[in-house]
Coordinates of C-alpha atoms in Angstrom, one line a residue:
M1173 CA -42.1 -48.5 -38.1
E1174 CA -40.5 -51.9 -39.5
L1175 CA -36.6 -51.2 -39.7
T1176 CA -35.1 -51.8 -43.5
A1177 CA -31.9 -53.3 -44.9
S1178 CA -30.3 -49.9 -45.0
Q1179 CA -31.2 -48.6 -41.3
P1180 CA -28.9 -48.9 -38.2
R1181 CA -30.3 -50.7 -35.6
A1182 CA -30.7 -49.2 -31.9
P1183 CA -27.3 -50.3 -30.1
L1184 CA -28.3 -53.3 -27.3
F1185 CA -25.5 -51.7 -24.8
S1186 CA -25.7 -48.2 -23.7
R1187 CA -22.4 -46.5 -22.5
Q1188 CA -24.5 -46.5 -19.4
A1189 CA -25.2 -50.3 -19.7
L1190 CA -21.6 -51.3 -20.2
L1191 CA -20.8 -49.3 -17.0
R1192 CA -23.3 -50.9 -15.3
L1193 CA -22.0 -54.3 -16.3
I1194 CA -18.1 -53.8 -16.0
I1195 CA -17.0 -51.4 -13.1
P1196 CA -19.1 -53.9 -10.7
L1197 CA -17.0 -56.9 -12.2
V1198 CA -13.9 -54.8 -11.1
I1199 CA -14.7 -55.1 -7.9
E1200 CA -15.9 -58.8 -7.9
Q1201 CA -12.9 -59.8 -9.6
L1202 CA -10.9 -57.9 -7.3
L1203 CA -12.8 -59.2 -4.2
L1204 CA -12.3 -62.7 -5.5
M1205 CA -8.6 -62.3 -5.6
T1206 CA -8.5 -61.1 -2.3
V1207 CA -10.1 -64.2 -0.9
G1208 CA -6.6 -66.1 -1.9
M1209 CA -4.4 -63.2 -0.7
A1210 CA -5.9 -63.1 1.8
D1211 CA -4.5 -66.8 3.2
T1212 CA -1.6 -66.3 1.8
V1213 CA -1.3 -62.6 3.7
M1214 CA -2.1 -64.2 6.8
V1215 CA -0.6 -67.5 7.1
T1216 CA 2.6 -66.0 6.6
T1217 CA 2.9 -65.5 9.7
A1218 CA 3.0 -69.2 10.2
G1219 CA 6.0 -69.3 8.3
E1220 CA 7.5 -69.6 4.8
A1221 CA 6.2 -73.7 4.9
A1222 CA 2.9 -72.9 5.6
V1223 CA 3.1 -70.1 2.7
S1224 CA 4.1 -72.2 0.6
G1225 CA 2.1 -75.6 1.5
V1226 CA -1.1 -73.5 0.6
S1227 CA 0.8 -71.4 -2.5
L1228 CA 0.9 -75.3 -4.1
V1229 CA -2.1 -76.4 -3.2
D1230 CA -3.3 -73.2 -4.9
G1231 CA -2.3 -73.8 -8.4
L1232 CA -3.6 -77.1 -8.4
N1233 CA -7.2 -75.9 -7.2
M1234 CA -6.8 -73.4 -9.8
L1235 CA -6.6 -76.2 -11.9
L1236 CA -9.8 -78.1 -10.7
I1237 CA -11.8 -75.3 -10.3
Q1238 CA -10.8 -73.8 -13.8
I1239 CA -13.3 -77.0 -15.2
F1240 CA -15.9 -75.0 -12.9
A1241 CA -15.7 -71.7 -14.5
A1242 CA -15.5 -73.6 -18.2
L1243 CA -18.8 -74.9 -17.8
S1244 CA -19.8 -71.4 -16.4
T1245 CA -18.8 -69.7 -19.2
G1246 CA -20.4 -72.2 -21.9
G1247 CA -23.5 -71.6 -20.0
A1248 CA -23.4 -67.9 -19.9
V1249 CA -22.7 -68.2 -23.7
V1250 CA -25.8 -70.1 -24.3
V1251 CA -28.2 -68.3 -22.1
S1252 CA -26.4 -64.6 -23.2
Q1253 CA -27.4 -65.6 -26.8
Y1254 CA -31.4 -67.4 -26.0
L1255 CA -31.4 -63.4 -24.1
G1256 CA -30.2 -61.6 -27.2
R1257 CA -33.1 -64.0 -29.4
R1258 CA -35.4 -63.1 -26.2
E1259 CA -36.4 -67.0 -26.1
A1260 CA -36.2 -66.4 -22.2
E1261 CA -37.7 -69.9 -21.4
Q1262 CA -34.9 -71.7 -23.8
A1263 CA -32.6 -69.4 -21.5
N1264 CA -34.1 -70.4 -17.6
T1265 CA -33.7 -74.2 -18.6
A1266 CA -30.2 -73.8 -19.9
A1267 CA -29.6 -72.1 -16.1
K1268 CA -31.0 -75.3 -14.4
Q1269 CA -28.9 -77.6 -16.9
L1270 CA -25.9 -75.7 -16.1
L1271 CA -25.9 -75.6 -12.3
Y1272 CA -26.8 -79.6 -12.9
A1273 CA -23.4 -80.4 -15.2
A1274 CA -21.8 -78.0 -12.1
V1275 CA -23.0 -80.0 -9.3
I1276 CA -22.5 -83.3 -10.5
A1277 CA -18.8 -82.2 -12.3
S1278 CA -17.6 -80.5 -9.1
T1279 CA -18.7 -83.5 -6.7
L1280 CA -16.6 -86.5 -8.2
L1281 CA -13.6 -84.5 -8.2
T1282 CA -14.5 -83.2 -4.5
V1283 CA -14.2 -87.2 -4.2
L1284 CA -11.4 -87.7 -6.4
A1285 CA -9.7 -85.3 -4.8
L1286 CA -9.8 -86.2 -1.1
I1287 CA -9.1 -89.9 -1.9
L1288 CA -5.8 -89.6 -3.9
R1289 CA -4.6 -86.1 -2.1
Q1290 CA -1.6 -87.4 -0.6
H1291 CA -0.6 -89.8 -4.2
I1292 CA -1.5 -86.3 -6.3
L1293 CA 0.3 -83.7 -4.2
S1294 CA 3.5 -86.3 -3.4
L1295 CA 3.5 -86.8 -7.4
L1296 CA 3.7 -83.0 -7.7
F1297 CA 6.0 -81.3 -5.3
G1298 CA 7.8 -84.9 -3.6
Q1299 CA 10.2 -83.1 -3.8
V1300 CA 9.3 -80.2 -1.5
E1301 CA 10.0 -80.3 2.5
R1302 CA 8.3 -81.8 4.8
A1303 CA 6.9 -79.2 6.6
V1304 CA 5.4 -78.0 3.3
M1305 CA 4.0 -81.1 2.4
A1306 CA 2.1 -81.2 5.9
S1307 CA 0.7 -77.4 5.0
A1308 CA -0.4 -78.9 1.5
L1309 CA -2.1 -81.6 2.4
I1310 CA -4.2 -80.1 5.0
Y1311 CA -4.9 -77.0 3.1
F1312 CA -6.0 -79.5 0.3
L1313 CA -8.5 -81.1 2.2
L1314 CA -10.4 -78.8 3.5
T1315 CA -10.4 -76.5 -0.1
A1316 CA -11.5 -79.8 -2.1
A1317 CA -14.4 -80.2 0.4
A1318 CA -15.6 -76.5 -1.2
Y1319 CA -15.6 -77.9 -4.7
P1320 CA -18.8 -78.3 -4.8
F1321 CA -19.9 -74.5 -3.1
M1322 CA -17.7 -72.7 -6.0
A1323 CA -19.0 -75.0 -8.9
V1324 CA -22.6 -73.7 -8.0
Y1325 CA -21.2 -69.7 -6.7
N1326 CA -19.8 -70.0 -10.4
A1327 CA -22.6 -70.8 -12.2
G1328 CA -25.0 -68.1 -10.1
A1329 CA -22.7 -65.8 -11.1
A1330 CA -22.2 -66.7 -14.4
L1331 CA -25.9 -66.7 -14.6
F1332 CA -26.5 -63.2 -13.8
R1333 CA -23.8 -61.4 -15.4
A1334 CA -25.8 -63.2 -18.1
M1335 CA -28.6 -60.6 -17.2
G1336 CA -26.3 -58.0 -17.1
N1337 CA -26.2 -57.6 -13.3
S1338 CA -22.9 -57.9 -11.5
K1339 CA -24.1 -56.2 -8.7
V1340 CA -25.5 -59.6 -7.2
S1341 CA -21.6 -61.3 -8.0
M1342 CA -20.0 -58.4 -6.7
F1343 CA -21.8 -58.1 -3.9
C1344 CA -21.4 -62.0 -2.5
S1345 CA -18.0 -61.6 -3.2
L1346 CA -17.9 -58.7 -0.5
I1347 CA -19.4 -61.2 1.9
V1348 CA -17.0 -63.9 0.8
N1349 CA -13.9 -62.3 1.5
I1350 CA -15.7 -60.7 5.2
I1351 CA -16.6 -63.8 6.0
N1352 CA -12.5 -65.5 5.3
I1353 CA -10.7 -62.9 6.7
A1354 CA -12.6 -62.8 9.3
V1355 CA -12.0 -66.6 9.6
N1356 CA -8.8 -66.4 9.0
A1357 CA -8.1 -64.1 11.6
I1358 CA -9.7 -66.3 14.3
L1359 CA -8.2 -69.3 13.6
I1360 CA -4.7 -68.0 12.3
F1361 CA -3.7 -65.4 14.1
G1362 CA -6.2 -66.4 17.6
F1363 CA -5.4 -70.9 17.5
G1364 CA -2.0 -70.2 15.6
M1365 CA -3.3 -73.2 12.7
G1366 CA -1.4 -71.9 10.1
A1367 CA -2.5 -73.5 6.8
A1368 CA -5.5 -75.7 8.1
G1369 CA -6.6 -72.2 9.4
A1370 CA -6.8 -70.8 5.8
G1371 CA -8.9 -73.8 4.8
I1372 CA -11.3 -73.9 6.8
G1373 CA -11.8 -70.3 6.2
T1374 CA -12.1 -70.6 2.2
L1375 CA -14.5 -73.5 2.9
V1376 CA -16.8 -71.6 5.1
S1377 CA -16.8 -68.6 2.8
R1378 CA -17.4 -70.5 -0.2
I1379 CA -20.2 -72.3 1.1
A1380 CA -22.5 -69.0 2.2
A1381 CA -21.6 -67.8 -1.1
A1382 CA -23.2 -71.1 -2.7
V1383 CA -26.6 -70.5 0.1
I1384 CA -27.0 -67.1 -1.0
I1385 CA -26.4 -67.0 -5.0
M1386 CA -28.5 -69.9 -5.5
A1387 CA -31.5 -68.0 -2.7
L1388 CA -30.8 -65.0 -4.8
L1389 CA -31.3 -67.2 -8.3
R1390 CA -34.7 -67.5 -7.3
H1391 CA -36.3 -63.8 -6.9
P1392 CA -38.8 -63.6 -9.5
E1393 CA -38.0 -60.1 -11.4
N1394 CA -35.1 -61.8 -12.8
L1395 CA -34.2 -62.3 -16.1
V1396 CA -33.3 -65.6 -15.6
R1397 CA -35.1 -67.5 -13.2
V1398 CA -34.0 -70.8 -11.5
E1399 CA -36.9 -72.8 -10.3
G1400 CA -38.0 -76.7 -9.3
L1401 CA -34.3 -77.7 -9.0
L1402 CA -35.6 -80.6 -7.3
R1403 CA -37.3 -82.1 -10.1
F1404 CA -34.7 -83.1 -11.7
R1405 CA -34.5 -83.8 -15.6
L1406 CA -30.9 -83.9 -17.8
R1407 CA -31.7 -82.0 -20.9
W1408 CA -29.4 -83.2 -23.4
D1409 CA -29.9 -81.0 -26.5
M1410 CA -29.2 -78.2 -23.9
I1411 CA -26.0 -79.9 -22.2
R1412 CA -25.0 -80.3 -25.1
R1413 CA -25.1 -76.7 -26.1
I1414 CA -23.4 -75.4 -22.7
L1415 CA -20.6 -78.4 -23.3
F1416 CA -19.8 -77.3 -26.9
I1417 CA -18.3 -74.0 -25.5
G1418 CA -17.8 -75.4 -22.2
I1419 CA -15.9 -78.5 -23.1
P1420 CA -12.3 -77.0 -25.3
N1421 CA -12.8 -73.8 -22.7
G1422 CA -12.9 -76.6 -20.1
L1423 CA -9.0 -78.4 -21.4
E1424 CA -8.0 -75.1 -22.6
N1425 CA -8.6 -74.1 -18.5
G1426 CA -7.4 -77.2 -17.1
M1427 CA -4.5 -77.8 -19.3
F1428 CA -3.4 -74.7 -19.0
Q1429 CA -3.3 -74.8 -14.9
A1430 CA -1.5 -78.2 -15.7
G1431 CA 1.1 -76.7 -17.2
K1432 CA 1.9 -74.3 -14.7
L1433 CA 1.7 -77.6 -12.2
L1434 CA 4.7 -78.6 -14.2
V1435 CA 6.3 -74.9 -14.2
L1436 CA 5.2 -75.1 -10.4
N1437 CA 6.9 -78.1 -10.1
L1438 CA 10.5 -77.2 -11.9
I1439 CA 9.8 -74.1 -9.3
T1440 CA 9.9 -75.9 -5.9
T1441 CA 13.7 -77.3 -7.1
F1442 CA 14.9 -74.1 -6.5
G1443 CA 14.0 -73.8 -2.9
T1444 CA 11.1 -72.7 -0.5
A1445 CA 12.5 -69.3 -1.2
A1446 CA 11.9 -69.0 -5.0
V1447 CA 8.2 -71.0 -4.2
A1448 CA 7.3 -68.1 -1.7
A1449 CA 8.5 -65.2 -3.9
N1450 CA 7.4 -66.9 -7.0
A1451 CA 3.2 -66.9 -4.9
I1452 CA 3.9 -63.5 -4.2
G1453 CA 4.4 -62.5 -7.5
N1454 CA 1.4 -64.3 -9.0
S1455 CA -0.4 -63.1 -5.7
I1456 CA 0.1 -59.2 -7.0
G1457 CA -0.2 -59.8 -10.5
G1458 CA -3.5 -61.3 -10.3
V1459 CA -4.4 -57.8 -8.7
I1460 CA -2.6 -56.0 -11.6
N1461 CA -5.1 -58.5 -13.9
V1462 CA -8.5 -57.8 -12.4
P1463 CA -9.3 -55.0 -14.6
G1464 CA -8.8 -57.4 -17.8
Q1465 CA -10.8 -60.4 -16.4
A1466 CA -13.6 -57.9 -15.7
L1467 CA -13.5 -56.5 -18.9
G1468 CA -12.9 -60.8 -20.5
L1469 CA -16.1 -61.3 -18.8
A1470 CA -18.1 -58.5 -19.8
L1471 CA -17.4 -59.5 -23.1
I1472 CA -18.9 -62.7 -22.6
T1473 CA -22.2 -61.0 -21.4
V1474 CA -22.3 -58.5 -24.4
V1475 CA -20.9 -60.0 -27.6
G1476 CA -23.2 -63.1 -26.9
R1477 CA -26.3 -61.6 -26.4
C1478 CA -25.1 -59.8 -29.9
M1479 CA -24.3 -62.7 -31.7
G1480 CA -28.2 -64.0 -30.1
A1481 CA -29.7 -61.1 -32.0
G1482 CA -27.9 -61.4 -34.9
E1483 CA -25.6 -58.3 -34.8
T1484 CA -22.7 -58.9 -35.9
D1485 CA -21.2 -55.9 -36.7
Q1486 CA -22.1 -54.8 -33.0
A1487 CA -20.2 -57.9 -31.7
V1488 CA -17.2 -56.8 -33.6
S1489 CA -17.8 -53.1 -32.5
Y1490 CA -18.5 -53.6 -28.6
A1491 CA -15.4 -56.0 -28.8
K1492 CA -12.5 -53.7 -30.1
K1493 CA -14.2 -50.6 -27.6
L1494 CA -13.9 -53.1 -24.7
V1495 CA -10.3 -54.4 -25.0
R1496 CA -9.6 -50.7 -25.9
A1497 CA -10.8 -50.3 -21.9
C1498 CA -8.7 -53.1 -20.9
Y1499 CA -5.1 -51.8 -22.2
V1500 CA -5.7 -48.0 -20.5
C1501 CA -7.0 -50.0 -17.5
M1502 CA -3.9 -52.4 -17.5
G1503 CA -1.5 -49.4 -18.5
V1504 CA -1.7 -47.7 -15.7
M1505 CA -2.1 -50.6 -13.2
N1506 CA 1.5 -52.0 -14.7
I1507 CA 2.7 -48.4 -14.7
A1508 CA 2.3 -48.1 -11.4
L1509 CA 3.3 -51.9 -10.4
F1510 CA 6.9 -51.0 -11.9
F1511 CA 7.5 -48.1 -9.8
L1512 CA 5.8 -49.7 -6.3
A1513 CA 7.0 -53.2 -6.4
G1514 CA 9.4 -53.0 -4.3
W1515 CA 7.7 -51.9 -1.8
L1516 CA 4.4 -53.9 -2.5
V1517 CA 6.6 -56.9 -1.9
T1518 CA 7.2 -55.7 1.5
L1519 CA 4.2 -56.6 2.7
F1520 CA 4.8 -59.7 3.0
D1521 CA 6.8 -61.2 6.1
L1522 CA 9.3 -62.9 4.1
S1523 CA 13.1 -63.7 3.5
M1524 CA 15.0 -60.8 1.9
E1525 CA 16.1 -63.4 -0.9
S1526 CA 12.6 -64.2 -1.4
T1527 CA 11.2 -60.6 -1.5
A1528 CA 14.1 -59.7 -4.0
M1529 CA 13.6 -62.1 -6.3
A1530 CA 9.5 -61.4 -5.9
A1531 CA 10.1 -57.3 -7.0
Q1532 CA 12.6 -58.4 -9.7
V1533 CA 9.7 -61.1 -11.6
L1534 CA 7.1 -58.2 -11.1
R1535 CA 9.2 -55.4 -12.6
W1536 CA 9.3 -58.0 -15.7
F1537 CA 6.1 -58.8 -15.9
S1538 CA 4.5 -55.1 -15.5
L1539 CA 6.6 -54.4 -18.5
F1540 CA 5.2 -57.4 -21.1
S1541 CA 1.5 -57.1 -19.3
I1542 CA 1.0 -53.9 -20.1
F1543 CA 1.2 -55.0 -23.9
F1544 CA 0.6 -58.1 -24.8
W1545 CA -1.7 -59.5 -22.0
P1546 CA -5.3 -57.9 -23.0
M1547 CA -5.1 -59.2 -26.0
S1548 CA -4.0 -62.7 -24.5
F1549 CA -6.8 -62.9 -22.4
T1550 CA -9.4 -60.6 -22.5
M1551 CA -9.9 -60.6 -27.1
P1552 CA -10.5 -64.4 -27.3
N1553 CA -13.3 -64.1 -25.0
A1554 CA -15.3 -62.6 -28.0
L1555 CA -14.4 -65.3 -29.7
R1556 CA -15.4 -67.3 -26.6
A1557 CA -19.2 -65.9 -27.0
A1558 CA -19.5 -66.2 -30.3
G1559 CA -18.4 -69.7 -30.2
D1560 CA -15.5 -70.5 -31.4
A1561 CA -14.2 -72.0 -28.3
V1562 CA -12.4 -75.2 -30.4
F1563 CA -10.1 -72.1 -31.9
T1564 CA -8.7 -70.4 -28.3
M1565 CA -8.3 -74.1 -26.9
A1566 CA -5.7 -74.7 -29.7
V1567 CA -3.9 -72.1 -29.9
S1568 CA -3.7 -71.9 -26.0
L1569 CA -2.8 -75.5 -25.3
C1570 CA -0.6 -75.2 -28.0
S1571 CA 1.4 -71.8 -27.4
M1572 CA 1.4 -73.3 -22.9
F1573 CA 3.7 -76.7 -23.5
A1574 CA 5.9 -75.4 -26.8
C1575 CA 6.3 -71.7 -24.7
R1576 CA 5.5 -71.8 -21.3
V1577 CA 6.5 -75.2 -20.1
A1578 CA 9.2 -75.9 -22.6
L1579 CA 11.0 -72.5 -22.8
S1580 CA 11.3 -72.8 -18.9
Y1581 CA 13.4 -75.6 -18.4
V1582 CA 15.6 -73.9 -21.4
F1583 CA 15.6 -70.2 -19.3
A1584 CA 15.9 -71.6 -15.9
C1585 CA 18.2 -74.8 -16.0
A1586 CA 19.7 -74.8 -19.4
W1587 CA 24.2 -74.3 -19.5
G1588 CA 25.1 -70.6 -19.7
L1589 CA 21.4 -69.6 -18.5
N1590 CA 20.3 -71.1 -15.0
M1591 CA 18.4 -68.0 -14.5
G1592 CA 16.2 -69.5 -12.1
L1593 CA 12.8 -67.8 -11.1
L1594 CA 13.0 -65.5 -14.1
G1595 CA 13.7 -67.4 -16.5
V1596 CA 9.9 -69.3 -15.5
W1597 CA 8.5 -65.9 -15.9
L1598 CA 10.2 -64.3 -19.0
S1599 CA 8.2 -68.5 -20.8
M1600 CA 5.3 -67.1 -19.3
F1601 CA 5.9 -63.7 -21.2
C1602 CA 6.5 -65.3 -24.6
D1603 CA 3.6 -67.8 -24.2
W1604 CA 1.6 -64.3 -24.1
I1605 CA 3.3 -62.6 -27.3
V1606 CA 2.1 -66.2 -28.9
R1607 CA -1.0 -66.0 -28.2
A1608 CA -1.6 -62.6 -28.5
V1609 CA -0.6 -62.6 -32.7
F1610 CA -3.1 -65.7 -33.1
F1611 CA -6.0 -64.0 -31.0
L1612 CA -5.7 -60.8 -33.0
I1613 CA -5.5 -62.4 -36.6
R1614 CA -8.2 -65.0 -35.8
F1615 CA -10.7 -61.7 -34.8
L1616 CA -9.5 -59.6 -37.6
R1617 CA -10.1 -62.3 -40.2
G1618 CA -13.9 -62.4 -39.3
K1619 CA -14.5 -66.2 -39.2
W1620 CA -15.8 -66.6 -35.8
K1621 CA -19.0 -64.6 -37.0
Y1622 CA -20.5 -67.2 -38.6
I1623 CA -20.3 -70.1 -36.0
R1624 CA -23.8 -71.2 -34.4
V1625 CA -23.9 -72.1 -30.6
I1626 CA -28.0 -72.1 -30.7
G1627 CA -30.6 -73.5 -33.5

């Protein structure tokens, strides 16, 4: 029997389907976060200079990796909407074009990073101690070589999420962690290679992840299959659709990380102890944000499918449901962090000064994150999945530079304040508040529901 206008349509995602999508995503994001934390924790045995060098390069790497993630998000939105319209062939074409774009972009970035690494690090972090710079240079060399493999993995994982199958990327993340930790342990503890050992571990693990994800994408039972990649052909119409989301998202993510690097440059003037404390704070804070990041990725799939099927009311309903779930999960995590921050930072082999600073910023982090982080970073993925990426980019960039960057210098350095590292983190919280207000207003007004990504 045909549906009439008065008959409600069946939900596109059952409760069980949402749980099958979200739970592996949470585990995957936790595992991916562990890769960076493993490098930081294990390299602390080589001293604060080594851990500071690794943390500085990780900040720079995130700037470049976010470009891959932006392309993957664009591809995931396009593929999700095609799947919502039941156009499997178009979804397969979009998947291939996403992989081509990811490989081309990441290879260019690798070449530039390898050629200019000395100049880049000197420009951004020229004031750091010589030992810190030496560790940063070798770690940057090795991790830059991994960019193409990271890009392929990110694209493949995004495609599986668009299919609603997040177990595959979770499995790959587990393999990445096992390989990374094993190689780190051998090279850092066994051979005393410090930052170089951490870099090699990252490179080897990312190669393995890319190989595995590409093999799995060829499985004949997938909703989206990637075949005939060697028959290279660029489809500019499809790439434009991907870039319609990917370019604004890439600019947003890239400039976001650029702003963080400007702030990190300021932090380096506070001394090695502050740099190390900031690295540890970011590592622990990143783990706390895992549920929100996972639910944000789920929103891309769920809202994208709904918009492709023309079910805008369901898109609104699922977005509200997943953001509420984010508040519950992150509420529990941040309450635990507030009381356990002092103990958690002692797990890192740092000086008393670094440990005290890290505990202080993490307690403040927990108070602001519980209220503002979900609306600032999870909610906008619903807008992006509908194609409203230009708005999210504009808000994010303005808020980043007006709040996080400018206020960092005011709070941390201004006469009469001189709040140091805590001032930098307080400026970040101001950024969250501004984002949350603008994204909530945009969502409630509903203009995003009328944007078209695919024809």
